[in-house]
Amino acid sequence: MKKIITICTLLLWCIQFAAAQNCNQFIGTVNGKKLIYLNQDGKGNSTGKLIYTANKKDASTVTVHSEVLDKNGKSIGGGDSEMICDGDAIKIDMKAFVPSASMKQFSNMQMTGEAKYLAYPLNLKAGQTLEDGAVTIDMSNNGQSMSKVEMNITNRMVDKAETVSTNAGSFDCYRITYDATMKVKMMGIGIPVHIKAAEWFSPKLGRFVKSETYDKKSKLIGSMVLDSIN
């Protein structure tokens, strides 16, 4: 019995050590890095850039500042979020999934919202079903509620493992598909926008290397590709 307990203890220690090493690798890889993505419409025309700048907050957390540039290089929006590695998964603040450009019209307002995270397990594998995610951001002006942005991500599925090569290098990724619904509600009224999406997620970066969005008829309407890491 003592031998069994000892073996179980050693196995548990090894699992915990491996998880810590994965988190250390993730934190070390992204700390101080600037990831620049190219945005394109469904026809392949440039629509601008998305820039993520990541910095280590503590042993398990990275803070990320995002900035959206139009095709002329002009900033049209931005925001801050967090990424957390808890040993089992990399968790990304759901606010990062709300398009920054769509928030430009609310730039003079105060934004609040409960921190909710979308999880990417460290042991991703083909055929795996992932947890859904949802976030609501309230916008107010001088304490008066003006609008709400609701984002729901559902039907997340790991399709397959693929190596993706871009100008930034080659990355071992998992293709993840999902459905997304975004609704901007003003005066209690909002029209939801539904899209389908695929992202090629790199566990090493804790970010996608490439993503594509489609309309309800599966027509490509936009894409993003990692262009450089500085």
Tab-separated table of C-alpha atoms in Angstrom:
chain	number	residue	atom	x	y	z
A	1	MET	CA	0.000	0.000	0.000
A	2	LYS	CA	2.821	2.404	0.904
A	3	LYS	CA	4.458	1.724	-2.477
A	4	ILE	CA	1.181	2.520	-4.264
A	5	ILE	CA	0.796	5.781	-2.330
A	6	THR	CA	4.416	6.699	-3.102
A	7	ILE	CA	3.958	6.003	-6.826
A	8	CYS	CA	0.730	8.050	-6.923
A	9	THR	CA	2.468	10.911	-5.137
A	10	LEU	CA	5.337	10.841	-7.627
A	11	LEU	CA	2.926	10.785	-10.570
A	12	LEU	CA	1.006	13.743	-9.143
A	13	TRP	CA	4.268	15.647	-8.614
A	14	CYS	CA	5.356	14.916	-12.206
A	15	ILE	CA	2.016	16.177	-13.563
A	16	GLN	CA	2.249	19.349	-11.483
A	17	PHE	CA	5.870	19.887	-12.542
A	18	ALA	CA	4.992	19.459	-16.228
A	19	ALA	CA	2.125	21.936	-15.907
A	20	ALA	CA	4.414	24.472	-14.239
A	21	GLN	CA	6.981	24.019	-16.994
A	22	ASN	CA	4.293	24.602	-19.650
A	23	CYS	CA	3.222	27.817	-17.905
A	24	ASN	CA	6.823	28.973	-17.551
A	25	GLN	CA	7.384	28.346	-21.264
A	26	PHE	CA	4.248	30.270	-22.184
A	27	ILE	CA	5.043	33.245	-19.920
A	28	GLY	CA	8.665	33.334	-21.081
A	29	THR	CA	7.724	33.152	-24.761
A	30	VAL	CA	5.229	36.041	-24.799
A	31	ASN	CA	6.701	38.373	-22.137
A	32	GLY	CA	7.780	41.674	-23.676
A	33	LYS	CA	6.694	40.641	-27.177
A	34	LYS	CA	4.724	42.596	-29.750
A	35	LEU	CA	2.626	40.462	-32.106
A	36	ILE	CA	1.511	42.157	-35.308
A	37	TYR	CA	-1.357	40.693	-37.343
A	38	LEU	CA	-2.479	41.641	-40.849
A	39	ASN	CA	-6.236	42.013	-41.372
A	40	GLN	CA	-7.829	41.202	-44.730
A	41	ASP	CA	-11.360	41.159	-46.080
A	42	GLY	CA	-12.909	38.158	-47.800
A	43	LYS	CA	-11.296	39.110	-51.107
A	44	GLY	CA	-7.800	39.323	-49.661
A	45	ASN	CA	-7.639	43.132	-49.550
A	46	SER	CA	-5.781	44.714	-46.643
A	47	THR	CA	-8.018	46.338	-44.034
A	48	GLY	CA	-5.350	47.186	-41.461
A	49	LYS	CA	-3.395	45.658	-38.598
A	50	LEU	CA	-3.945	44.372	-35.079
A	51	ILE	CA	-1.106	44.764	-32.578
A	52	TYR	CA	-0.868	42.842	-29.300
A	53	THR	CA	1.784	43.897	-26.757
A	54	ALA	CA	2.245	41.441	-23.874
A	55	ASN	CA	4.043	41.894	-20.557
A	56	LYS	CA	4.423	39.594	-17.570
A	57	LYS	CA	2.315	40.628	-14.582
A	58	ASP	CA	3.245	37.760	-12.272
A	59	ALA	CA	4.241	34.075	-12.437
A	60	SER	CA	0.952	33.065	-14.069
A	61	THR	CA	-0.475	36.231	-15.669
A	62	VAL	CA	0.312	38.288	-18.761
A	63	THR	CA	-1.271	41.679	-19.437
A	64	VAL	CA	-2.043	42.444	-23.073
A	65	HIS	CA	-2.631	45.790	-24.750
A	66	SER	CA	-4.314	45.634	-28.166
A	67	GLU	CA	-4.448	48.334	-30.814
A	68	VAL	CA	-6.296	48.297	-34.140
A	69	LEU	CA	-4.909	50.258	-37.101
A	70	ASP	CA	-6.807	50.968	-40.322
A	71	LYS	CA	-5.241	50.351	-43.728
A	72	ASN	CA	-3.631	53.819	-43.568
A	73	GLY	CA	-1.958	53.063	-40.242
A	74	LYS	CA	-4.318	55.227	-38.174
A	75	SER	CA	-5.309	53.936	-34.749
A	76	ILE	CA	-9.060	53.281	-34.572
A	77	GLY	CA	-9.382	51.516	-31.213
A	78	GLY	CA	-7.684	49.561	-28.474
A	79	GLY	CA	-8.043	47.943	-25.098
A	80	ASP	CA	-6.425	45.961	-22.293
A	81	SER	CA	-6.961	42.374	-21.171
A	82	GLU	CA	-5.221	39.510	-19.379
A	83	MET	CA	-4.068	35.970	-20.122
A	84	ILE	CA	-3.680	33.465	-17.276
A	85	CYS	CA	-1.951	30.066	-17.190
A	86	ASP	CA	-3.301	28.005	-14.279
A	87	GLY	CA	-1.454	24.747	-14.966
A	88	ASP	CA	-4.400	23.159	-16.743
A	89	ALA	CA	-5.228	25.779	-19.361
A	90	ILE	CA	-4.374	29.143	-20.823
A	91	LYS	CA	-7.300	31.459	-20.127
A	92	ILE	CA	-7.879	34.582	-22.211
A	93	ASP	CA	-9.954	37.516	-20.966
A	94	MET	CA	-13.156	37.541	-23.031
A	95	LYS	CA	-12.882	41.320	-23.497
A	96	ALA	CA	-10.098	40.532	-25.975
A	97	PHE	CA	-12.691	38.978	-28.308
A	98	VAL	CA	-14.819	42.127	-28.563
A	99	PRO	CA	-13.589	43.953	-31.703
A	100	SER	CA	-11.724	47.059	-30.531
A	101	ALA	CA	-12.707	49.015	-33.625
A	102	SER	CA	-16.374	48.573	-32.799
A	103	MET	CA	-15.793	50.314	-29.460
A	104	LYS	CA	-14.444	53.531	-30.990
A	105	GLN	CA	-17.830	55.265	-30.844
A	106	PHE	CA	-17.836	54.688	-27.066
A	107	SER	CA	-14.320	56.028	-26.461
A	108	ASN	CA	-15.525	58.803	-24.125
A	109	MET	CA	-17.541	56.425	-21.960
A	110	GLN	CA	-16.606	54.317	-18.934
A	111	MET	CA	-16.600	50.560	-19.507
A	112	THR	CA	-17.133	47.909	-16.859
A	113	GLY	CA	-17.602	44.174	-17.051
A	114	GLU	CA	-16.956	41.095	-14.997
A	115	ALA	CA	-13.705	39.384	-15.976
A	116	LYS	CA	-14.591	36.149	-17.768
A	117	TYR	CA	-12.123	33.882	-19.501
A	118	LEU	CA	-12.105	31.568	-22.504
A	119	ALA	CA	-10.067	28.446	-21.720
A	120	TYR	CA	-7.584	26.669	-23.988
A	121	PRO	CA	-6.484	23.425	-22.260
A	122	LEU	CA	-2.760	22.699	-22.293
A	123	ASN	CA	-3.508	19.157	-23.511
A	124	LEU	CA	-5.400	20.066	-26.693
A	125	LYS	CA	-6.194	17.175	-29.034
A	126	ALA	CA	-8.232	16.592	-32.176
A	127	GLY	CA	-11.936	15.952	-31.567
A	128	GLN	CA	-11.942	17.737	-28.211
A	129	THR	CA	-14.943	19.885	-27.255
A	130	LEU	CA	-14.034	23.116	-25.462
A	131	GLU	CA	-16.002	25.244	-23.028
A	132	ASP	CA	-18.202	28.065	-24.322
A	133	GLY	CA	-17.559	31.673	-23.333
A	134	ALA	CA	-19.639	34.810	-22.807
A	135	VAL	CA	-19.036	38.378	-21.704
A	136	THR	CA	-21.135	41.509	-21.230
A	137	ILE	CA	-19.541	44.955	-21.181
A	138	ASP	CA	-21.549	47.847	-19.763
A	139	MET	CA	-20.853	51.367	-20.999
A	140	SER	CA	-21.863	54.427	-19.030
A	141	ASN	CA	-21.420	58.188	-19.165
A	142	ASN	CA	-21.183	59.992	-15.829
A	143	GLY	CA	-22.754	57.002	-14.097
A	144	GLN	CA	-25.651	56.643	-16.543
A	145	SER	CA	-25.837	53.373	-18.461
A	146	MET	CA	-25.770	54.049	-22.211
A	147	SER	CA	-25.143	50.723	-23.912
A	148	LYS	CA	-24.148	47.082	-23.533
A	149	VAL	CA	-22.023	44.843	-25.708
A	150	GLU	CA	-22.725	41.123	-25.445
A	151	MET	CA	-20.421	38.489	-26.906
A	152	ASN	CA	-21.106	34.737	-26.917
A	153	ILE	CA	-18.754	32.068	-28.256
A	154	THR	CA	-20.249	28.584	-28.608
A	155	ASN	CA	-19.750	25.193	-30.268
A	156	ARG	CA	-15.976	25.250	-29.834
A	157	MET	CA	-14.323	22.160	-31.301
A	158	VAL	CA	-10.699	21.157	-31.870
A	159	ASP	CA	-10.595	20.062	-35.497
A	160	LYS	CA	-7.001	18.921	-36.043
A	161	ALA	CA	-3.329	19.657	-35.426
A	162	GLU	CA	-1.523	21.599	-38.165
A	163	THR	CA	1.761	23.396	-38.704
A	164	VAL	CA	1.165	26.959	-39.893
A	165	SER	CA	3.897	29.004	-41.590
A	166	THR	CA	3.710	32.800	-41.875
A	167	ASN	CA	6.182	35.670	-42.165
A	168	ALA	CA	6.637	35.328	-38.382
A	169	GLY	CA	7.808	31.688	-38.627
A	170	SER	CA	6.376	28.177	-38.374
A	171	PHE	CA	4.107	27.204	-35.486
A	172	ASP	CA	2.551	23.977	-34.230
A	173	CYS	CA	-1.154	24.797	-33.981
A	174	TYR	CA	-4.584	23.326	-33.398
A	175	ARG	CA	-7.416	24.356	-35.701
A	176	ILE	CA	-10.387	25.324	-33.514
A	177	THR	CA	-13.816	26.133	-34.942
A	178	TYR	CA	-16.628	27.990	-33.173
A	179	ASP	CA	-19.737	30.129	-33.557
A	180	ALA	CA	-19.837	33.720	-32.298
A	181	THR	CA	-22.694	36.125	-31.673
A	182	MET	CA	-22.189	39.814	-30.885
A	183	LYS	CA	-24.928	42.254	-29.929
A	184	VAL	CA	-24.622	45.977	-29.207
A	185	LYS	CA	-27.702	47.019	-27.203
A	186	MET	CA	-28.706	50.672	-26.981
A	187	MET	CA	-31.888	51.661	-25.135
A	188	GLY	CA	-32.442	47.954	-24.569
A	189	ILE	CA	-32.570	47.181	-28.289
A	190	GLY	CA	-29.900	45.349	-30.252
A	191	ILE	CA	-29.585	43.265	-33.397
A	192	PRO	CA	-27.330	40.208	-33.037
A	193	VAL	CA	-24.618	39.510	-35.603
A	194	HIS	CA	-23.764	35.829	-36.103
A	195	ILE	CA	-20.524	34.509	-37.585
A	196	LYS	CA	-18.643	31.243	-37.859
A	197	ALA	CA	-14.914	31.210	-37.267
A	198	ALA	CA	-11.801	29.080	-37.356
A	199	GLU	CA	-8.553	29.847	-35.583
A	200	TRP	CA	-5.189	28.148	-35.645
A	201	PHE	CA	-4.186	28.325	-31.977
A	202	SER	CA	-0.540	28.053	-30.907
A	203	PRO	CA	-0.169	26.783	-27.290
A	204	LYS	CA	3.367	28.190	-27.235
A	205	LEU	CA	2.119	31.716	-27.977
A	206	GLY	CA	-1.207	31.377	-26.180
A	207	ARG	CA	-2.659	33.073	-29.261
A	208	PHE	CA	-3.902	32.211	-32.704
A	209	VAL	CA	-1.460	32.368	-35.601
A	210	LYS	CA	-4.223	32.639	-38.181
A	211	SER	CA	-7.988	33.123	-38.021
A	212	GLU	CA	-10.818	33.218	-40.539
A	213	THR	CA	-14.427	34.374	-40.189
A	214	TYR	CA	-17.382	33.282	-42.300
A	215	ASP	CA	-20.994	34.341	-42.721
A	216	LYS	CA	-23.962	32.012	-42.176
A	217	LYS	CA	-23.509	30.633	-45.701
A	218	SER	CA	-19.857	29.750	-44.929
A	219	LYS	CA	-18.540	32.502	-47.210
A	220	LEU	CA	-15.189	33.922	-46.095
A	221	ILE	CA	-15.628	37.504	-44.895
A	222	GLY	CA	-12.301	38.204	-43.222
A	223	SER	CA	-8.996	36.825	-41.992
A	224	MET	CA	-6.057	37.650	-39.754
A	225	VAL	CA	-2.486	36.336	-40.030
A	226	LEU	CA	0.449	36.777	-37.668
A	227	ASP	CA	3.010	38.796	-39.636
A	228	SER	CA	5.792	39.450	-37.119
A	229	ILE	CA	6.925	39.044	-33.515
A	230	ASN	CA	9.149	41.797	-32.170
